[in-house]
Each structure stands twice: as structure tokens, then as C-alpha cells.
JSON list of C-alpha atoms in Angstrom, two decimals:
[
{"chain": "Y", "resi": 1, "resn": "MET", "atom": "CA", "xyz": [-56.85, 13.25, -5.71]},
{"chain": "Y", "resi": 2, "resn": "PHE", "atom": "CA", "xyz": [-59.45, 15.25, -3.80]},
{"chain": "Y", "resi": 3, "resn": "ILE", "atom": "CA", "xyz": [-57.81, 17.69, -1.37]},
{"chain": "Y", "resi": 4, "resn": "HIS", "atom": "CA", "xyz": [-60.02, 18.95, 1.47]},
{"chain": "Y", "resi": 5, "resn": "THR", "atom": "CA", "xyz": [-58.48, 21.76, 3.51]},
{"chain": "Y", "resi": 6, "resn": "VAL", "atom": "CA", "xyz": [-60.21, 23.29, 6.55]},
{"chain": "Y", "resi": 7, "resn": "TYR", "atom": "CA", "xyz": [-59.24, 26.23, 8.78]},
{"chain": "Y", "resi": 8, "resn": "PHE", "atom": "CA", "xyz": [-60.78, 26.58, 12.21]},
{"chain": "Y", "resi": 9, "resn": "TRP", "atom": "CA", "xyz": [-60.90, 29.91, 14.01]},
{"chain": "Y", "resi": 10, "resn": "LEU", "atom": "CA", "xyz": [-61.56, 29.38, 17.68]},
{"chain": "Y", "resi": 11, "resn": "LYS", "atom": "CA", "xyz": [-63.79, 31.41, 19.96]},
{"chain": "Y", "resi": 12, "resn": "GLU", "atom": "CA", "xyz": [-62.17, 34.02, 22.18]},
{"chain": "Y", "resi": 13, "resn": "GLY", "atom": "CA", "xyz": [-61.02, 32.48, 25.46]},
{"chain": "Y", "resi": 14, "resn": "THR", "atom": "CA", "xyz": [-60.81, 28.89, 24.15]},
{"chain": "Y", "resi": 15, "resn": "PRO", "atom": "CA", "xyz": [-58.23, 27.09, 26.33]},
{"chain": "Y", "resi": 16, "resn": "GLU", "atom": "CA", "xyz": [-55.11, 25.60, 24.74]},
{"chain": "Y", "resi": 17, "resn": "SER", "atom": "CA", "xyz": [-56.29, 22.18, 25.95]},
{"chain": "Y", "resi": 18, "resn": "ALA", "atom": "CA", "xyz": [-59.42, 22.49, 23.74]},
{"chain": "Y", "resi": 19, "resn": "ARG", "atom": "CA", "xyz": [-57.24, 23.32, 20.71]},
{"chain": "Y", "resi": 20, "resn": "GLU", "atom": "CA", "xyz": [-55.02, 20.30, 21.43]},
{"chain": "Y", "resi": 21, "resn": "GLN", "atom": "CA", "xyz": [-58.16, 18.11, 21.72]},
{"chain": "Y", "resi": 22, "resn": "LEU", "atom": "CA", "xyz": [-59.41, 19.41, 18.38]},
{"chain": "Y", "resi": 23, "resn": "ILE", "atom": "CA", "xyz": [-56.13, 18.41, 16.77]},
{"chain": "Y", "resi": 24, "resn": "LYS", "atom": "CA", "xyz": [-56.17, 15.02, 18.47]},
{"chain": "Y", "resi": 25, "resn": "ASP", "atom": "CA", "xyz": [-59.81, 14.48, 17.39]},
{"chain": "Y", "resi": 26, "resn": "CYS", "atom": "CA", "xyz": [-58.81, 15.13, 13.74]},
{"chain": "Y", "resi": 27, "resn": "TYR", "atom": "CA", "xyz": [-56.49, 12.15, 13.93]},
{"chain": "Y", "resi": 28, "resn": "THR", "atom": "CA", "xyz": [-58.81, 9.99, 16.05]},
{"chain": "Y", "resi": 29, "resn": "TYR", "atom": "CA", "xyz": [-62.12, 10.53, 14.27]},
{"chain": "Y", "resi": 30, "resn": "LEU", "atom": "CA", "xyz": [-61.41, 11.84, 10.79]},
{"chain": "Y", "resi": 31, "resn": "LYS", "atom": "CA", "xyz": [-58.50, 9.54, 9.94]},
{"chain": "Y", "resi": 32, "resn": "ALA", "atom": "CA", "xyz": [-60.83, 6.64, 10.89]},
{"chain": "Y", "resi": 33, "resn": "VAL", "atom": "CA", "xyz": [-62.97, 7.33, 7.81]},
{"chain": "Y", "resi": 34, "resn": "PRO", "atom": "CA", "xyz": [-62.13, 4.56, 5.26]},
{"chain": "Y", "resi": 35, "resn": "THR", "atom": "CA", "xyz": [-61.90, 6.93, 2.28]},
{"chain": "Y", "resi": 36, "resn": "VAL", "atom": "CA", "xyz": [-59.22, 9.11, 3.93]},
{"chain": "Y", "resi": 37, "resn": "LYS", "atom": "CA", "xyz": [-55.84, 8.42, 2.37]},
{"chain": "Y", "resi": 38, "resn": "GLN", "atom": "CA", "xyz": [-53.75, 10.98, 4.26]},
{"chain": "Y", "resi": 39, "resn": "LEU", "atom": "CA", "xyz": [-54.46, 13.58, 6.96]},
{"chain": "Y", "resi": 40, "resn": "TRP", "atom": "CA", "xyz": [-52.55, 16.32, 8.70]},
{"chain": "Y", "resi": 41, "resn": "ALA", "atom": "CA", "xyz": [-53.73, 18.71, 11.41]},
{"chain": "Y", "resi": 42, "resn": "GLY", "atom": "CA", "xyz": [-51.97, 21.33, 13.52]},
{"chain": "Y", "resi": 43, "resn": "LYS", "atom": "CA", "xyz": [-51.46, 24.92, 14.70]},
{"chain": "Y", "resi": 44, "resn": "PRO", "atom": "CA", "xyz": [-50.36, 27.69, 12.35]},
{"chain": "Y", "resi": 45, "resn": "ALA", "atom": "CA", "xyz": [-46.63, 27.77, 11.69]},
{"chain": "Y", "resi": 46, "resn": "MET", "atom": "CA", "xyz": [-46.67, 31.56, 12.35]},
{"chain": "Y", "resi": 47, "resn": "THR", "atom": "CA", "xyz": [-44.67, 32.20, 9.19]},
{"chain": "Y", "resi": 48, "resn": "PRO", "atom": "CA", "xyz": [-43.71, 35.87, 9.28]},
{"chain": "Y", "resi": 49, "resn": "ARG", "atom": "CA", "xyz": [-44.62, 36.80, 5.66]},
{"chain": "Y", "resi": 50, "resn": "GLU", "atom": "CA", "xyz": [-47.20, 39.38, 4.60]},
{"chain": "Y", "resi": 51, "resn": "VAL", "atom": "CA", "xyz": [-48.99, 36.91, 2.32]},
{"chain": "Y", "resi": 52, "resn": "VAL", "atom": "CA", "xyz": [-49.45, 34.31, 5.06]},
{"chain": "Y", "resi": 53, "resn": "ASP", "atom": "CA", "xyz": [-52.67, 34.22, 7.17]},
{"chain": "Y", "resi": 54, "resn": "ASN", "atom": "CA", "xyz": [-51.80, 33.03, 10.67]},
{"chain": "Y", "resi": 55, "resn": "SER", "atom": "CA", "xyz": [-55.09, 34.11, 12.21]},
{"chain": "Y", "resi": 56, "resn": "TYR", "atom": "CA", "xyz": [-56.71, 30.68, 12.42]},
{"chain": "Y", "resi": 57, "resn": "GLY", "atom": "CA", "xyz": [-56.39, 28.30, 15.37]},
{"chain": "Y", "resi": 58, "resn": "VAL", "atom": "CA", "xyz": [-56.11, 24.90, 13.69]},
{"chain": "Y", "resi": 59, "resn": "GLY", "atom": "CA", "xyz": [-55.55, 23.80, 10.10]},
{"chain": "Y", "resi": 60, "resn": "LEU", "atom": "CA", "xyz": [-56.59, 20.44, 8.65]},
{"chain": "Y", "resi": 61, "resn": "THR", "atom": "CA", "xyz": [-55.77, 18.83, 5.28]},
{"chain": "Y", "resi": 62, "resn": "VAL", "atom": "CA", "xyz": [-57.43, 15.57, 4.20]},
{"chain": "Y", "resi": 63, "resn": "VAL", "atom": "CA", "xyz": [-56.51, 13.69, 1.02]},
{"chain": "Y", "resi": 64, "resn": "LEU", "atom": "CA", "xyz": [-59.09, 11.46, -0.56]},
{"chain": "Y", "resi": 65, "resn": "ASP", "atom": "CA", "xyz": [-59.13, 9.62, -3.93]},
{"chain": "Y", "resi": 66, "resn": "ASP", "atom": "CA", "xyz": [-62.05, 11.47, -5.52]},
{"chain": "Y", "resi": 67, "resn": "SER", "atom": "CA", "xyz": [-65.32, 13.37, -5.04]},
{"chain": "Y", "resi": 68, "resn": "PRO", "atom": "CA", "xyz": [-67.35, 10.22, -4.20]},
{"chain": "Y", "resi": 69, "resn": "GLY", "atom": "CA", "xyz": [-64.77, 9.48, -1.45]},
{"chain": "Y", "resi": 70, "resn": "HIS", "atom": "CA", "xyz": [-65.30, 12.99, -0.13]},
{"chain": "Y", "resi": 71, "resn": "GLU", "atom": "CA", "xyz": [-69.06, 12.43, -0.03]},
{"chain": "Y", "resi": 72, "resn": "VAL", "atom": "CA", "xyz": [-68.53, 9.28, 2.05]},
{"chain": "Y", "resi": 73, "resn": "TYR", "atom": "CA", "xyz": [-66.22, 11.29, 4.37]},
{"chain": "Y", "resi": 74, "resn": "GLN", "atom": "CA", "xyz": [-68.77, 14.09, 4.84]},
{"chain": "Y", "resi": 75, "resn": "LYS", "atom": "CA", "xyz": [-71.56, 11.65, 5.82]},
{"chain": "Y", "resi": 76, "resn": "HIS", "atom": "CA", "xyz": [-69.43, 9.20, 7.80]},
{"chain": "Y", "resi": 77, "resn": "PRO", "atom": "CA", "xyz": [-70.46, 8.75, 11.48]},
{"chain": "Y", "resi": 78, "resn": "SER", "atom": "CA", "xyz": [-66.85, 9.50, 12.66]},
{"chain": "Y", "resi": 79, "resn": "HIS", "atom": "CA", "xyz": [-66.95, 12.86, 10.81]},
{"chain": "Y", "resi": 80, "resn": "LEU", "atom": "CA", "xyz": [-70.29, 13.69, 12.42]},
{"chain": "Y", "resi": 81, "resn": "VAL", "atom": "CA", "xyz": [-68.95, 12.77, 15.90]},
{"chain": "Y", "resi": 82, "resn": "PHE", "atom": "CA", "xyz": [-65.94, 14.97, 15.25]},
{"chain": "Y", "resi": 83, "resn": "ILE", "atom": "CA", "xyz": [-68.19, 17.94, 14.44]},
{"chain": "Y", "resi": 84, "resn": "GLU", "atom": "CA", "xyz": [-70.41, 17.31, 17.48]},
{"chain": "Y", "resi": 85, "resn": "ARG", "atom": "CA", "xyz": [-67.41, 17.06, 19.82]},
{"chain": "Y", "resi": 86, "resn": "ASN", "atom": "CA", "xyz": [-65.73, 20.27, 18.64]},
{"chain": "Y", "resi": 87, "resn": "LYS", "atom": "CA", "xyz": [-68.28, 22.71, 17.13]},
{"chain": "Y", "resi": 88, "resn": "GLU", "atom": "CA", "xyz": [-68.80, 24.61, 20.37]},
{"chain": "Y", "resi": 89, "resn": "ILE", "atom": "CA", "xyz": [-65.26, 26.10, 20.25]},
{"chain": "Y", "resi": 90, "resn": "TRP", "atom": "CA", "xyz": [-65.45, 27.21, 16.56]},
{"chain": "Y", "resi": 91, "resn": "LYS", "atom": "CA", "xyz": [-65.93, 30.88, 15.81]},
{"chain": "Y", "resi": 92, "resn": "ARG", "atom": "CA", "xyz": [-65.50, 30.33, 12.06]},
{"chain": "Y", "resi": 93, "resn": "VAL", "atom": "CA", "xyz": [-64.74, 27.42, 9.72]},
{"chain": "Y", "resi": 94, "resn": "GLN", "atom": "CA", "xyz": [-63.38, 27.96, 6.18]},
{"chain": "Y", "resi": 95, "resn": "VAL", "atom": "CA", "xyz": [-63.09, 25.10, 3.67]},
{"chain": "Y", "resi": 96, "resn": "TYR", "atom": "CA", "xyz": [-61.01, 24.94, 0.50]},
{"chain": "Y", "resi": 97, "resn": "ASP", "atom": "CA", "xyz": [-61.49, 21.88, -1.73]},
{"chain": "Y", "resi": 98, "resn": "TYR", "atom": "CA", "xyz": [-59.60, 21.18, -4.92]},
{"chain": "Y", "resi": 99, "resn": "MET", "atom": "CA", "xyz": [-58.71, 18.34, -7.32]},
{"chain": "Y", "resi": 100, "resn": "SER", "atom": "CA", "xyz": [-55.10, 17.44, -7.91]}
]
């Protein structure tokens, strides 16, 4: 499995409604990509442990079968629409990909 995990830090002053829309758009646009097997998105759990980074605004994990499926995901029109709809509120985006 190819695991694609993304953390979005939001610009200062971003309204809560924009964060909720970002999460909704993950499910609407990204889950629509045919190579996506599973997807989760949400706010930080605010786990109170020193080793936990709760500084991001939204986390996203996408499960795909393999690297070719990830390539399809990256170029898919729904992924591109998702980026276009939400990029204005992003201060920083960090991606972690791994094979399981």
C-alpha cells in the first residue's frame, strides 16, 4: 500500500468555516479519485504529549495501492480542483509518503 499523509498549516486569521470546507473538500474531491482506496481528514486531536505536533490545522491520510496509483492521484483533475479551491488558505503544506 502507498500511504500519502499531508499536514496543512493555515494562514493566520483563517476562519473556522474555511477549515471545515477544506476537510469537506478532502472527502468530496480527493476521495473521488479512482485510485484512492481509503481517506481520512480532520483537525488535530490535540493530544497533550510532548512528542505530538498539534500545530497544523488539518491532517489528511490517503491510502492507495501503489506508486502508479499515487501518480494518477497527483495528476487527477479532482486533485487539481482541490488544490485550486483551497491553496489560498495554506501557510505551509508538509507531505509524508511511505510504503506499507
